[in-house]
Short mmCIF file of C-alpha atoms in Angstrom, two decimals:
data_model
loop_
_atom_site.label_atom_id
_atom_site.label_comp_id
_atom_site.label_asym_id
_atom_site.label_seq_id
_atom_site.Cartn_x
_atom_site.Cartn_y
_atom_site.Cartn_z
CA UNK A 288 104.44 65.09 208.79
CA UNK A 289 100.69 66.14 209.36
CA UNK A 290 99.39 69.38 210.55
CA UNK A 291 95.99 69.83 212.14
CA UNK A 292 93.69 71.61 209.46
CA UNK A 293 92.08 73.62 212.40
CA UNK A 294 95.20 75.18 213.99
CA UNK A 295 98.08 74.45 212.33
CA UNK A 296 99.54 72.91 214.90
CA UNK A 297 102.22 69.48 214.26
CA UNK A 298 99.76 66.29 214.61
CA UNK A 299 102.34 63.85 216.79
CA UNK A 300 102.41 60.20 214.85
CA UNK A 301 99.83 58.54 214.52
CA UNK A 302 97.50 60.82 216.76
CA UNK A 303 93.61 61.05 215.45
CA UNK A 304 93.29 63.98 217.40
CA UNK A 305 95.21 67.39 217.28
CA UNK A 306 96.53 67.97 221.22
CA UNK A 307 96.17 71.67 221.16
CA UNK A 308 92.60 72.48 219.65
CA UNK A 309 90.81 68.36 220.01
CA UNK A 310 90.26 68.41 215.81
CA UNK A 311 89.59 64.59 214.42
CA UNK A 312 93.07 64.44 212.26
CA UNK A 313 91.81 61.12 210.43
CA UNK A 314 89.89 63.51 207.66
CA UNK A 315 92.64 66.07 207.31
CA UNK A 316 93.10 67.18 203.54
CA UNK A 317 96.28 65.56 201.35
CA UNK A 318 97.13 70.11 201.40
CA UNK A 319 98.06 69.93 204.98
CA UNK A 320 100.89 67.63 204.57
CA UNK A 321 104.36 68.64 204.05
CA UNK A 322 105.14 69.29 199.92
CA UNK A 323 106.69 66.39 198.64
CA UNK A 324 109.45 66.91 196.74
CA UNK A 325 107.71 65.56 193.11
CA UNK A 326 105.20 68.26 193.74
CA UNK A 327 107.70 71.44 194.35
CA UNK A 328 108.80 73.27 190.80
CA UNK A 329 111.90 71.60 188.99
CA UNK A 330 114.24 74.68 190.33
CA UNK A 331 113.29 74.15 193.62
CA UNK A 332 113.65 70.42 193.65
CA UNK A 333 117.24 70.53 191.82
CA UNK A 334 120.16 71.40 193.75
CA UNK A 335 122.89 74.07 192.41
CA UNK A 336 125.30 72.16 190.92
CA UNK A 337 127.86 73.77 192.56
CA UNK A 338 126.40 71.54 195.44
CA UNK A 339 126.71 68.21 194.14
CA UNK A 340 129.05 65.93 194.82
CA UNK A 341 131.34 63.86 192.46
CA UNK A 342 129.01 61.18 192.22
CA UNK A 343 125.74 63.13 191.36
CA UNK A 344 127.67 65.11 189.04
CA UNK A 345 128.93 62.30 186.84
CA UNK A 346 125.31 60.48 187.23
CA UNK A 347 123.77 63.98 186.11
CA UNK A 348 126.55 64.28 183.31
CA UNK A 349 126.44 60.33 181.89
CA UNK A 350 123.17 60.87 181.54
CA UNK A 351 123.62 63.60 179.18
CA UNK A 352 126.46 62.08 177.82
CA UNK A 353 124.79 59.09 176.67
CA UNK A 354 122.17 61.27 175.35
CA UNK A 355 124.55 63.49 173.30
CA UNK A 356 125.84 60.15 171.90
CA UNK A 357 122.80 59.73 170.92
CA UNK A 358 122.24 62.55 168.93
CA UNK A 359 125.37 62.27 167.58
CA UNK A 360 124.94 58.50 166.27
CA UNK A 361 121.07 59.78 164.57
CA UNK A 362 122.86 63.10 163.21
CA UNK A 363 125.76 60.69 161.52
CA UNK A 364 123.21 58.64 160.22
CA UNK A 365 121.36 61.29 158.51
CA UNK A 366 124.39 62.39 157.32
CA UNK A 367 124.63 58.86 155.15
CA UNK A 368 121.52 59.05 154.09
CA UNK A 369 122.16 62.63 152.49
CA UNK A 370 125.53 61.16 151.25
CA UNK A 371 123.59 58.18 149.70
CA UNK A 372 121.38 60.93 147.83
CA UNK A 373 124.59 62.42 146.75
CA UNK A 374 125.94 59.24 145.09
CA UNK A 375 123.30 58.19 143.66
CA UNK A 376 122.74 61.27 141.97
CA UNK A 377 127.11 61.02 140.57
CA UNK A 378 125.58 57.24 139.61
CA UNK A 379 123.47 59.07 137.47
CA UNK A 380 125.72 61.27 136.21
CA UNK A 381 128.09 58.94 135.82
CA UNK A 382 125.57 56.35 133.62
CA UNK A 383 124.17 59.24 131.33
CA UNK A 384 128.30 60.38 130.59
CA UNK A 385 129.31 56.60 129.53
CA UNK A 386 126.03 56.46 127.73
CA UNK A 387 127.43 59.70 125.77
CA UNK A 388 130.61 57.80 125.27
CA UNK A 389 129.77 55.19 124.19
CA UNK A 390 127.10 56.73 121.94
CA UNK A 391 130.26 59.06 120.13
CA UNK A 392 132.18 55.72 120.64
CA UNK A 393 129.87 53.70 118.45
CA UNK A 394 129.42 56.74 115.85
CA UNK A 395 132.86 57.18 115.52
CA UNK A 396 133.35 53.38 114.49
CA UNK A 397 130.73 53.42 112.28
CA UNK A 398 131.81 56.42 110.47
CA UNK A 399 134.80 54.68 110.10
CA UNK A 400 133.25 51.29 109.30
CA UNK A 401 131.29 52.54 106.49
CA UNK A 402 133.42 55.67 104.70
CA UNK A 403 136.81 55.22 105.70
CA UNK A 404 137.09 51.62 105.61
CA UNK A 405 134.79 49.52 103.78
CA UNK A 406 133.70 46.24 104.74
CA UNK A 407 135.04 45.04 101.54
CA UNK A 408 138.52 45.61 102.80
CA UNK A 409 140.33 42.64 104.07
CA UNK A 410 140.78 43.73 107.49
CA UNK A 411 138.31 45.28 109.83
CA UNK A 412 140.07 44.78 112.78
CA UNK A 413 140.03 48.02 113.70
CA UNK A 414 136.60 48.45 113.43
CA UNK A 415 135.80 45.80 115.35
CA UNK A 416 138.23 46.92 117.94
CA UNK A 417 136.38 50.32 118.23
CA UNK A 418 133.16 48.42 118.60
CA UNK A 419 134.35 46.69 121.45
CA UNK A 420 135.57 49.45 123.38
CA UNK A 421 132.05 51.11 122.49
CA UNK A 422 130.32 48.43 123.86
CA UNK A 423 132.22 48.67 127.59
CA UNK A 424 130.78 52.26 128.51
CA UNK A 425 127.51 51.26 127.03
CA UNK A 426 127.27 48.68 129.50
CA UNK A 427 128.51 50.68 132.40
CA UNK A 428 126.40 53.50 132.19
CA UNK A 429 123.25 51.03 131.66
CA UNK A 430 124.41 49.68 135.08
CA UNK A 431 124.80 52.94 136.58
CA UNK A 432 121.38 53.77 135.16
CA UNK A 433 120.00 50.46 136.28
CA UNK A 434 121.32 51.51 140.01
CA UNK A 435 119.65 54.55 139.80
CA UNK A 436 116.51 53.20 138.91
CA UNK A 437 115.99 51.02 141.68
CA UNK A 438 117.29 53.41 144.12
CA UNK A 439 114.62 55.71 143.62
CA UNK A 440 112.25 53.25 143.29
CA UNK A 441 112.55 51.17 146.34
CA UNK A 442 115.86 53.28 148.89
CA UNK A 443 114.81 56.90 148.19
CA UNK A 444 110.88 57.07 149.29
CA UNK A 445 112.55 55.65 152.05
CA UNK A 446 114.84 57.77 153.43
CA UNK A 447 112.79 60.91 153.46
CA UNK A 448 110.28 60.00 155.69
CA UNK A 449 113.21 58.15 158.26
CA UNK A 450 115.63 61.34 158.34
CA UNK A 451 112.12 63.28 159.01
CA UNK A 452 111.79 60.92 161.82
CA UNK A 453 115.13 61.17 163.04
CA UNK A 454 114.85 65.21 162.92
CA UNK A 455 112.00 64.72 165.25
CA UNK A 456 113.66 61.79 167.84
CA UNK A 457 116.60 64.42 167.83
CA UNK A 458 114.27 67.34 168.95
CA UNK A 459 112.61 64.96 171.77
CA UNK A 460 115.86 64.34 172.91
CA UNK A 461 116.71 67.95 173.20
CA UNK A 462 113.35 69.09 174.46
CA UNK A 463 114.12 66.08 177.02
CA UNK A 464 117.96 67.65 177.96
CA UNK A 465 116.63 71.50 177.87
CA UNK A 466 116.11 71.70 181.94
CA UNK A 467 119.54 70.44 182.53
CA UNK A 468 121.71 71.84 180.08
CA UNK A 469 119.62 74.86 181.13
CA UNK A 470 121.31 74.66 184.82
CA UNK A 471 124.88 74.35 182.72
CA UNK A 472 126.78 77.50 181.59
CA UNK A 473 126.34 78.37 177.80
CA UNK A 474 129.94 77.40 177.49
CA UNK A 475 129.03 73.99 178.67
CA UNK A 476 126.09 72.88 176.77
CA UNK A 477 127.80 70.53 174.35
CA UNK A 478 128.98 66.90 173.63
CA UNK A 479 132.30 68.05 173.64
CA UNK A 480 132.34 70.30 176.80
CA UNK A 481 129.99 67.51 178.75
CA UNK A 482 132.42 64.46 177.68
CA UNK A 483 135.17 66.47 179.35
CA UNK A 484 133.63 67.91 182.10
CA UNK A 485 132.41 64.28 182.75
CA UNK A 486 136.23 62.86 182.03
CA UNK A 487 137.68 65.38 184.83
CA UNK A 488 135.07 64.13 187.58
CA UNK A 489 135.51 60.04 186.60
CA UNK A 490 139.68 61.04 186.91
CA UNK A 491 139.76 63.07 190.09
CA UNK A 492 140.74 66.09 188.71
CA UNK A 493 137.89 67.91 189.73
CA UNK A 494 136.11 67.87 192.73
CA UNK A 495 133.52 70.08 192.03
CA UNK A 496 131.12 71.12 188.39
CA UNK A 497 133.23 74.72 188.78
CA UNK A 498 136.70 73.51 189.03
CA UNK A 499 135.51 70.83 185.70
CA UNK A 500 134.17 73.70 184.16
CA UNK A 501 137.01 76.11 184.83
CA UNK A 502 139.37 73.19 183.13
CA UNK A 503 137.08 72.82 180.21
CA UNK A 504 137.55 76.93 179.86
CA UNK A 505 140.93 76.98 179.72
CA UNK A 506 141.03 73.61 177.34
CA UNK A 507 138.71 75.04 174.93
CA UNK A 508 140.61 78.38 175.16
CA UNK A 509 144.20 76.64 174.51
CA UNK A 510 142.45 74.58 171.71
CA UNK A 511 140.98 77.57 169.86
CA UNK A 512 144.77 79.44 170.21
CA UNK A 513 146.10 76.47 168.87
CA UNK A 514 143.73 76.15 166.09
CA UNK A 515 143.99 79.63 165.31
CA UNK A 516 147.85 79.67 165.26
CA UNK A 517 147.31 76.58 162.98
CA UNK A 518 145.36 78.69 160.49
CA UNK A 519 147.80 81.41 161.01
CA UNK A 520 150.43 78.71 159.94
CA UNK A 521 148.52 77.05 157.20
CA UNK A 522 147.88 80.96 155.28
CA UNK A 523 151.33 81.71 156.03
CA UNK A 524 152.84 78.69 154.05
CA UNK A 525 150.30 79.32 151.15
CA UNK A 526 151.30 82.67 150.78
CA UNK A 527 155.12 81.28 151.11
CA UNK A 528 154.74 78.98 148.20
CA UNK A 529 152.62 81.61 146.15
CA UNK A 530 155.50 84.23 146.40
CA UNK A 531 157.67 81.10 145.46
CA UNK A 532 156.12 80.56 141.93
CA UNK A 533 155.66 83.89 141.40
CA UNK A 534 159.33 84.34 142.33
CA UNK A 535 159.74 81.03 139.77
CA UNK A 536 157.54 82.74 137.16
CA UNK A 537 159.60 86.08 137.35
CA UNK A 538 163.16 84.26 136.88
CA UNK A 539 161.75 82.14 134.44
CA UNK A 540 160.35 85.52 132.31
CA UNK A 541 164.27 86.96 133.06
CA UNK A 542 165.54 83.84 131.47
CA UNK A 543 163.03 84.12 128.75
CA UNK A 544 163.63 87.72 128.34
CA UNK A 545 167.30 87.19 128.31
CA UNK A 546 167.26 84.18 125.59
CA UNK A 547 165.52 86.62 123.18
CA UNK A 548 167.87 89.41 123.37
CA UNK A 549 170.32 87.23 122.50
CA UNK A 550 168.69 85.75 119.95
CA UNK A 551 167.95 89.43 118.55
CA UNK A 552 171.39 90.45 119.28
CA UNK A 553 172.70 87.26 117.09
CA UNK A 554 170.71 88.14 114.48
CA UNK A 555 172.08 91.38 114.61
CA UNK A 556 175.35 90.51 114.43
CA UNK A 557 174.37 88.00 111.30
CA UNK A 558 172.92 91.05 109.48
CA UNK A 559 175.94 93.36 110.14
CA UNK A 560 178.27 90.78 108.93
CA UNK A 561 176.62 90.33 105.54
CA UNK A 562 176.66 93.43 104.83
#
């Protein structure tokens, strides 16, 4: 709709001239048209999404589904990669130990090679036996080691610079989800609680964001009674079976206890009998 830049007034159409005060309309200034809706804040242009209906909601809520997923599948990701630092550095640990083994594996037989049994001797088959099973844990931890080496050399320069990378996609992404999650209650602004909420609205549960949000409430509520009745359960039985073997240690002390006094009072009786 145009408005006449002169008077205000509502410009009919097409109409090059206002009707109430004659101004030429043809030159009128892109600020006398109505705001368009790209051009009004973000809080203006979004309705309350108490407002929406089923089928913006779950558009509005797959989007941010799919974007949680996202951060979910970069976060697991990283997750391997730190786990992949981890293992390489047991490889490591793992190589330099057989190294050590095999090192006190190798003494061992050739202490025994050359003072305890002399090459002169008919039979070194033991010797040679020890050498052998030397020679296993030698190789391993040269593997191990050999693992290591390349992963540092080629995997790990690697990594740091892609979980970097992925730390910075995954703030994007939330930068990108801040004005919605902003219009969603603080109970509400995670994978889990959007997944649900979503999952209510695609069922026909809910009708409405505040009836999927009141059921995502009262699920999170029941599941963090449940958990904590689980834990309640789980400290209960440890401190069940700790009273057990302390109860086991305690009998097991009478029994001792008991078996010595006998013992002393048998040896009592011995020595009063001889004399």
């Amino acid at each position: 709709m145009m408005f006449c830049r002169h008077c205000g007034a509502n410009l009919l159409g097409d109409a090059m001239f206002c009707v109430k005060c004659g101004t030429r309309s043809a030159v009128a200034s892109d600020d006398l048209r109505e705001p368009s809706p790209t051009a009004m804040p973000h809080s203006v242009r979004m309705l309350s999404l108490g407002r929406m209906s089923s089928a913006q909601l779950i558009k509005l809520l797959t989007s941010l589904d799919e974007q949680f997923a996202r951060i979910d599948a970069i976060e697991n990701g990283i997750r391997s990669a730190y786990e992949l630092m981890r293992r390489n550095k047991t490889e490591y640990d793992i190589g330099l130990a057989c190294l050590l083994l095999s090192g006190l594996i190798g003494a061992g037989a050739l202490h025994y090679a050359i003072i305890c049994e002399p090459w002169n001797h008919q039979d070194p088959v033991f010797v040679l036996i020890a050498c052998a099973i030397g020679i296993i844990p030698l190789l391993v931890g040269l593997n191990q080691l050999r693992v290591f080496k390349h992963n540092v050399e080629n995997l790990l320069p690697a990594l740091y610079p892609a979980i970097a990378t992925d730390e910075r996609t995954i703030a994007d992404i939330r930068k990108t989800m801040r004005p919605t999650l902003l219009l969603l209650p603080a109970s509400c602004r995670n994978g889990k609680a959007n997944a649900y909420i979503l999952q209510m609205l695609i069922c026909g549960r809910a009708d409405d964001f505040n009836t999927a949000a009141s059921l995502w409430e009262e699920y999170d509520h029941r599941r963090r009674l449940e958990q904590l009745e689980w834990n309640k359960v789980q400290e209960t039985r440890k401190q069940t079976i700790a009273l057990v073997i302390s109860a086991l240690a305690q009998v097991s002390q009478a029994f001792e206890a008991k078996r010595q006094t006998r013992t002393l009072q048998d040896l009592r009786n011995d020595l009063n009998n001889r004399h």
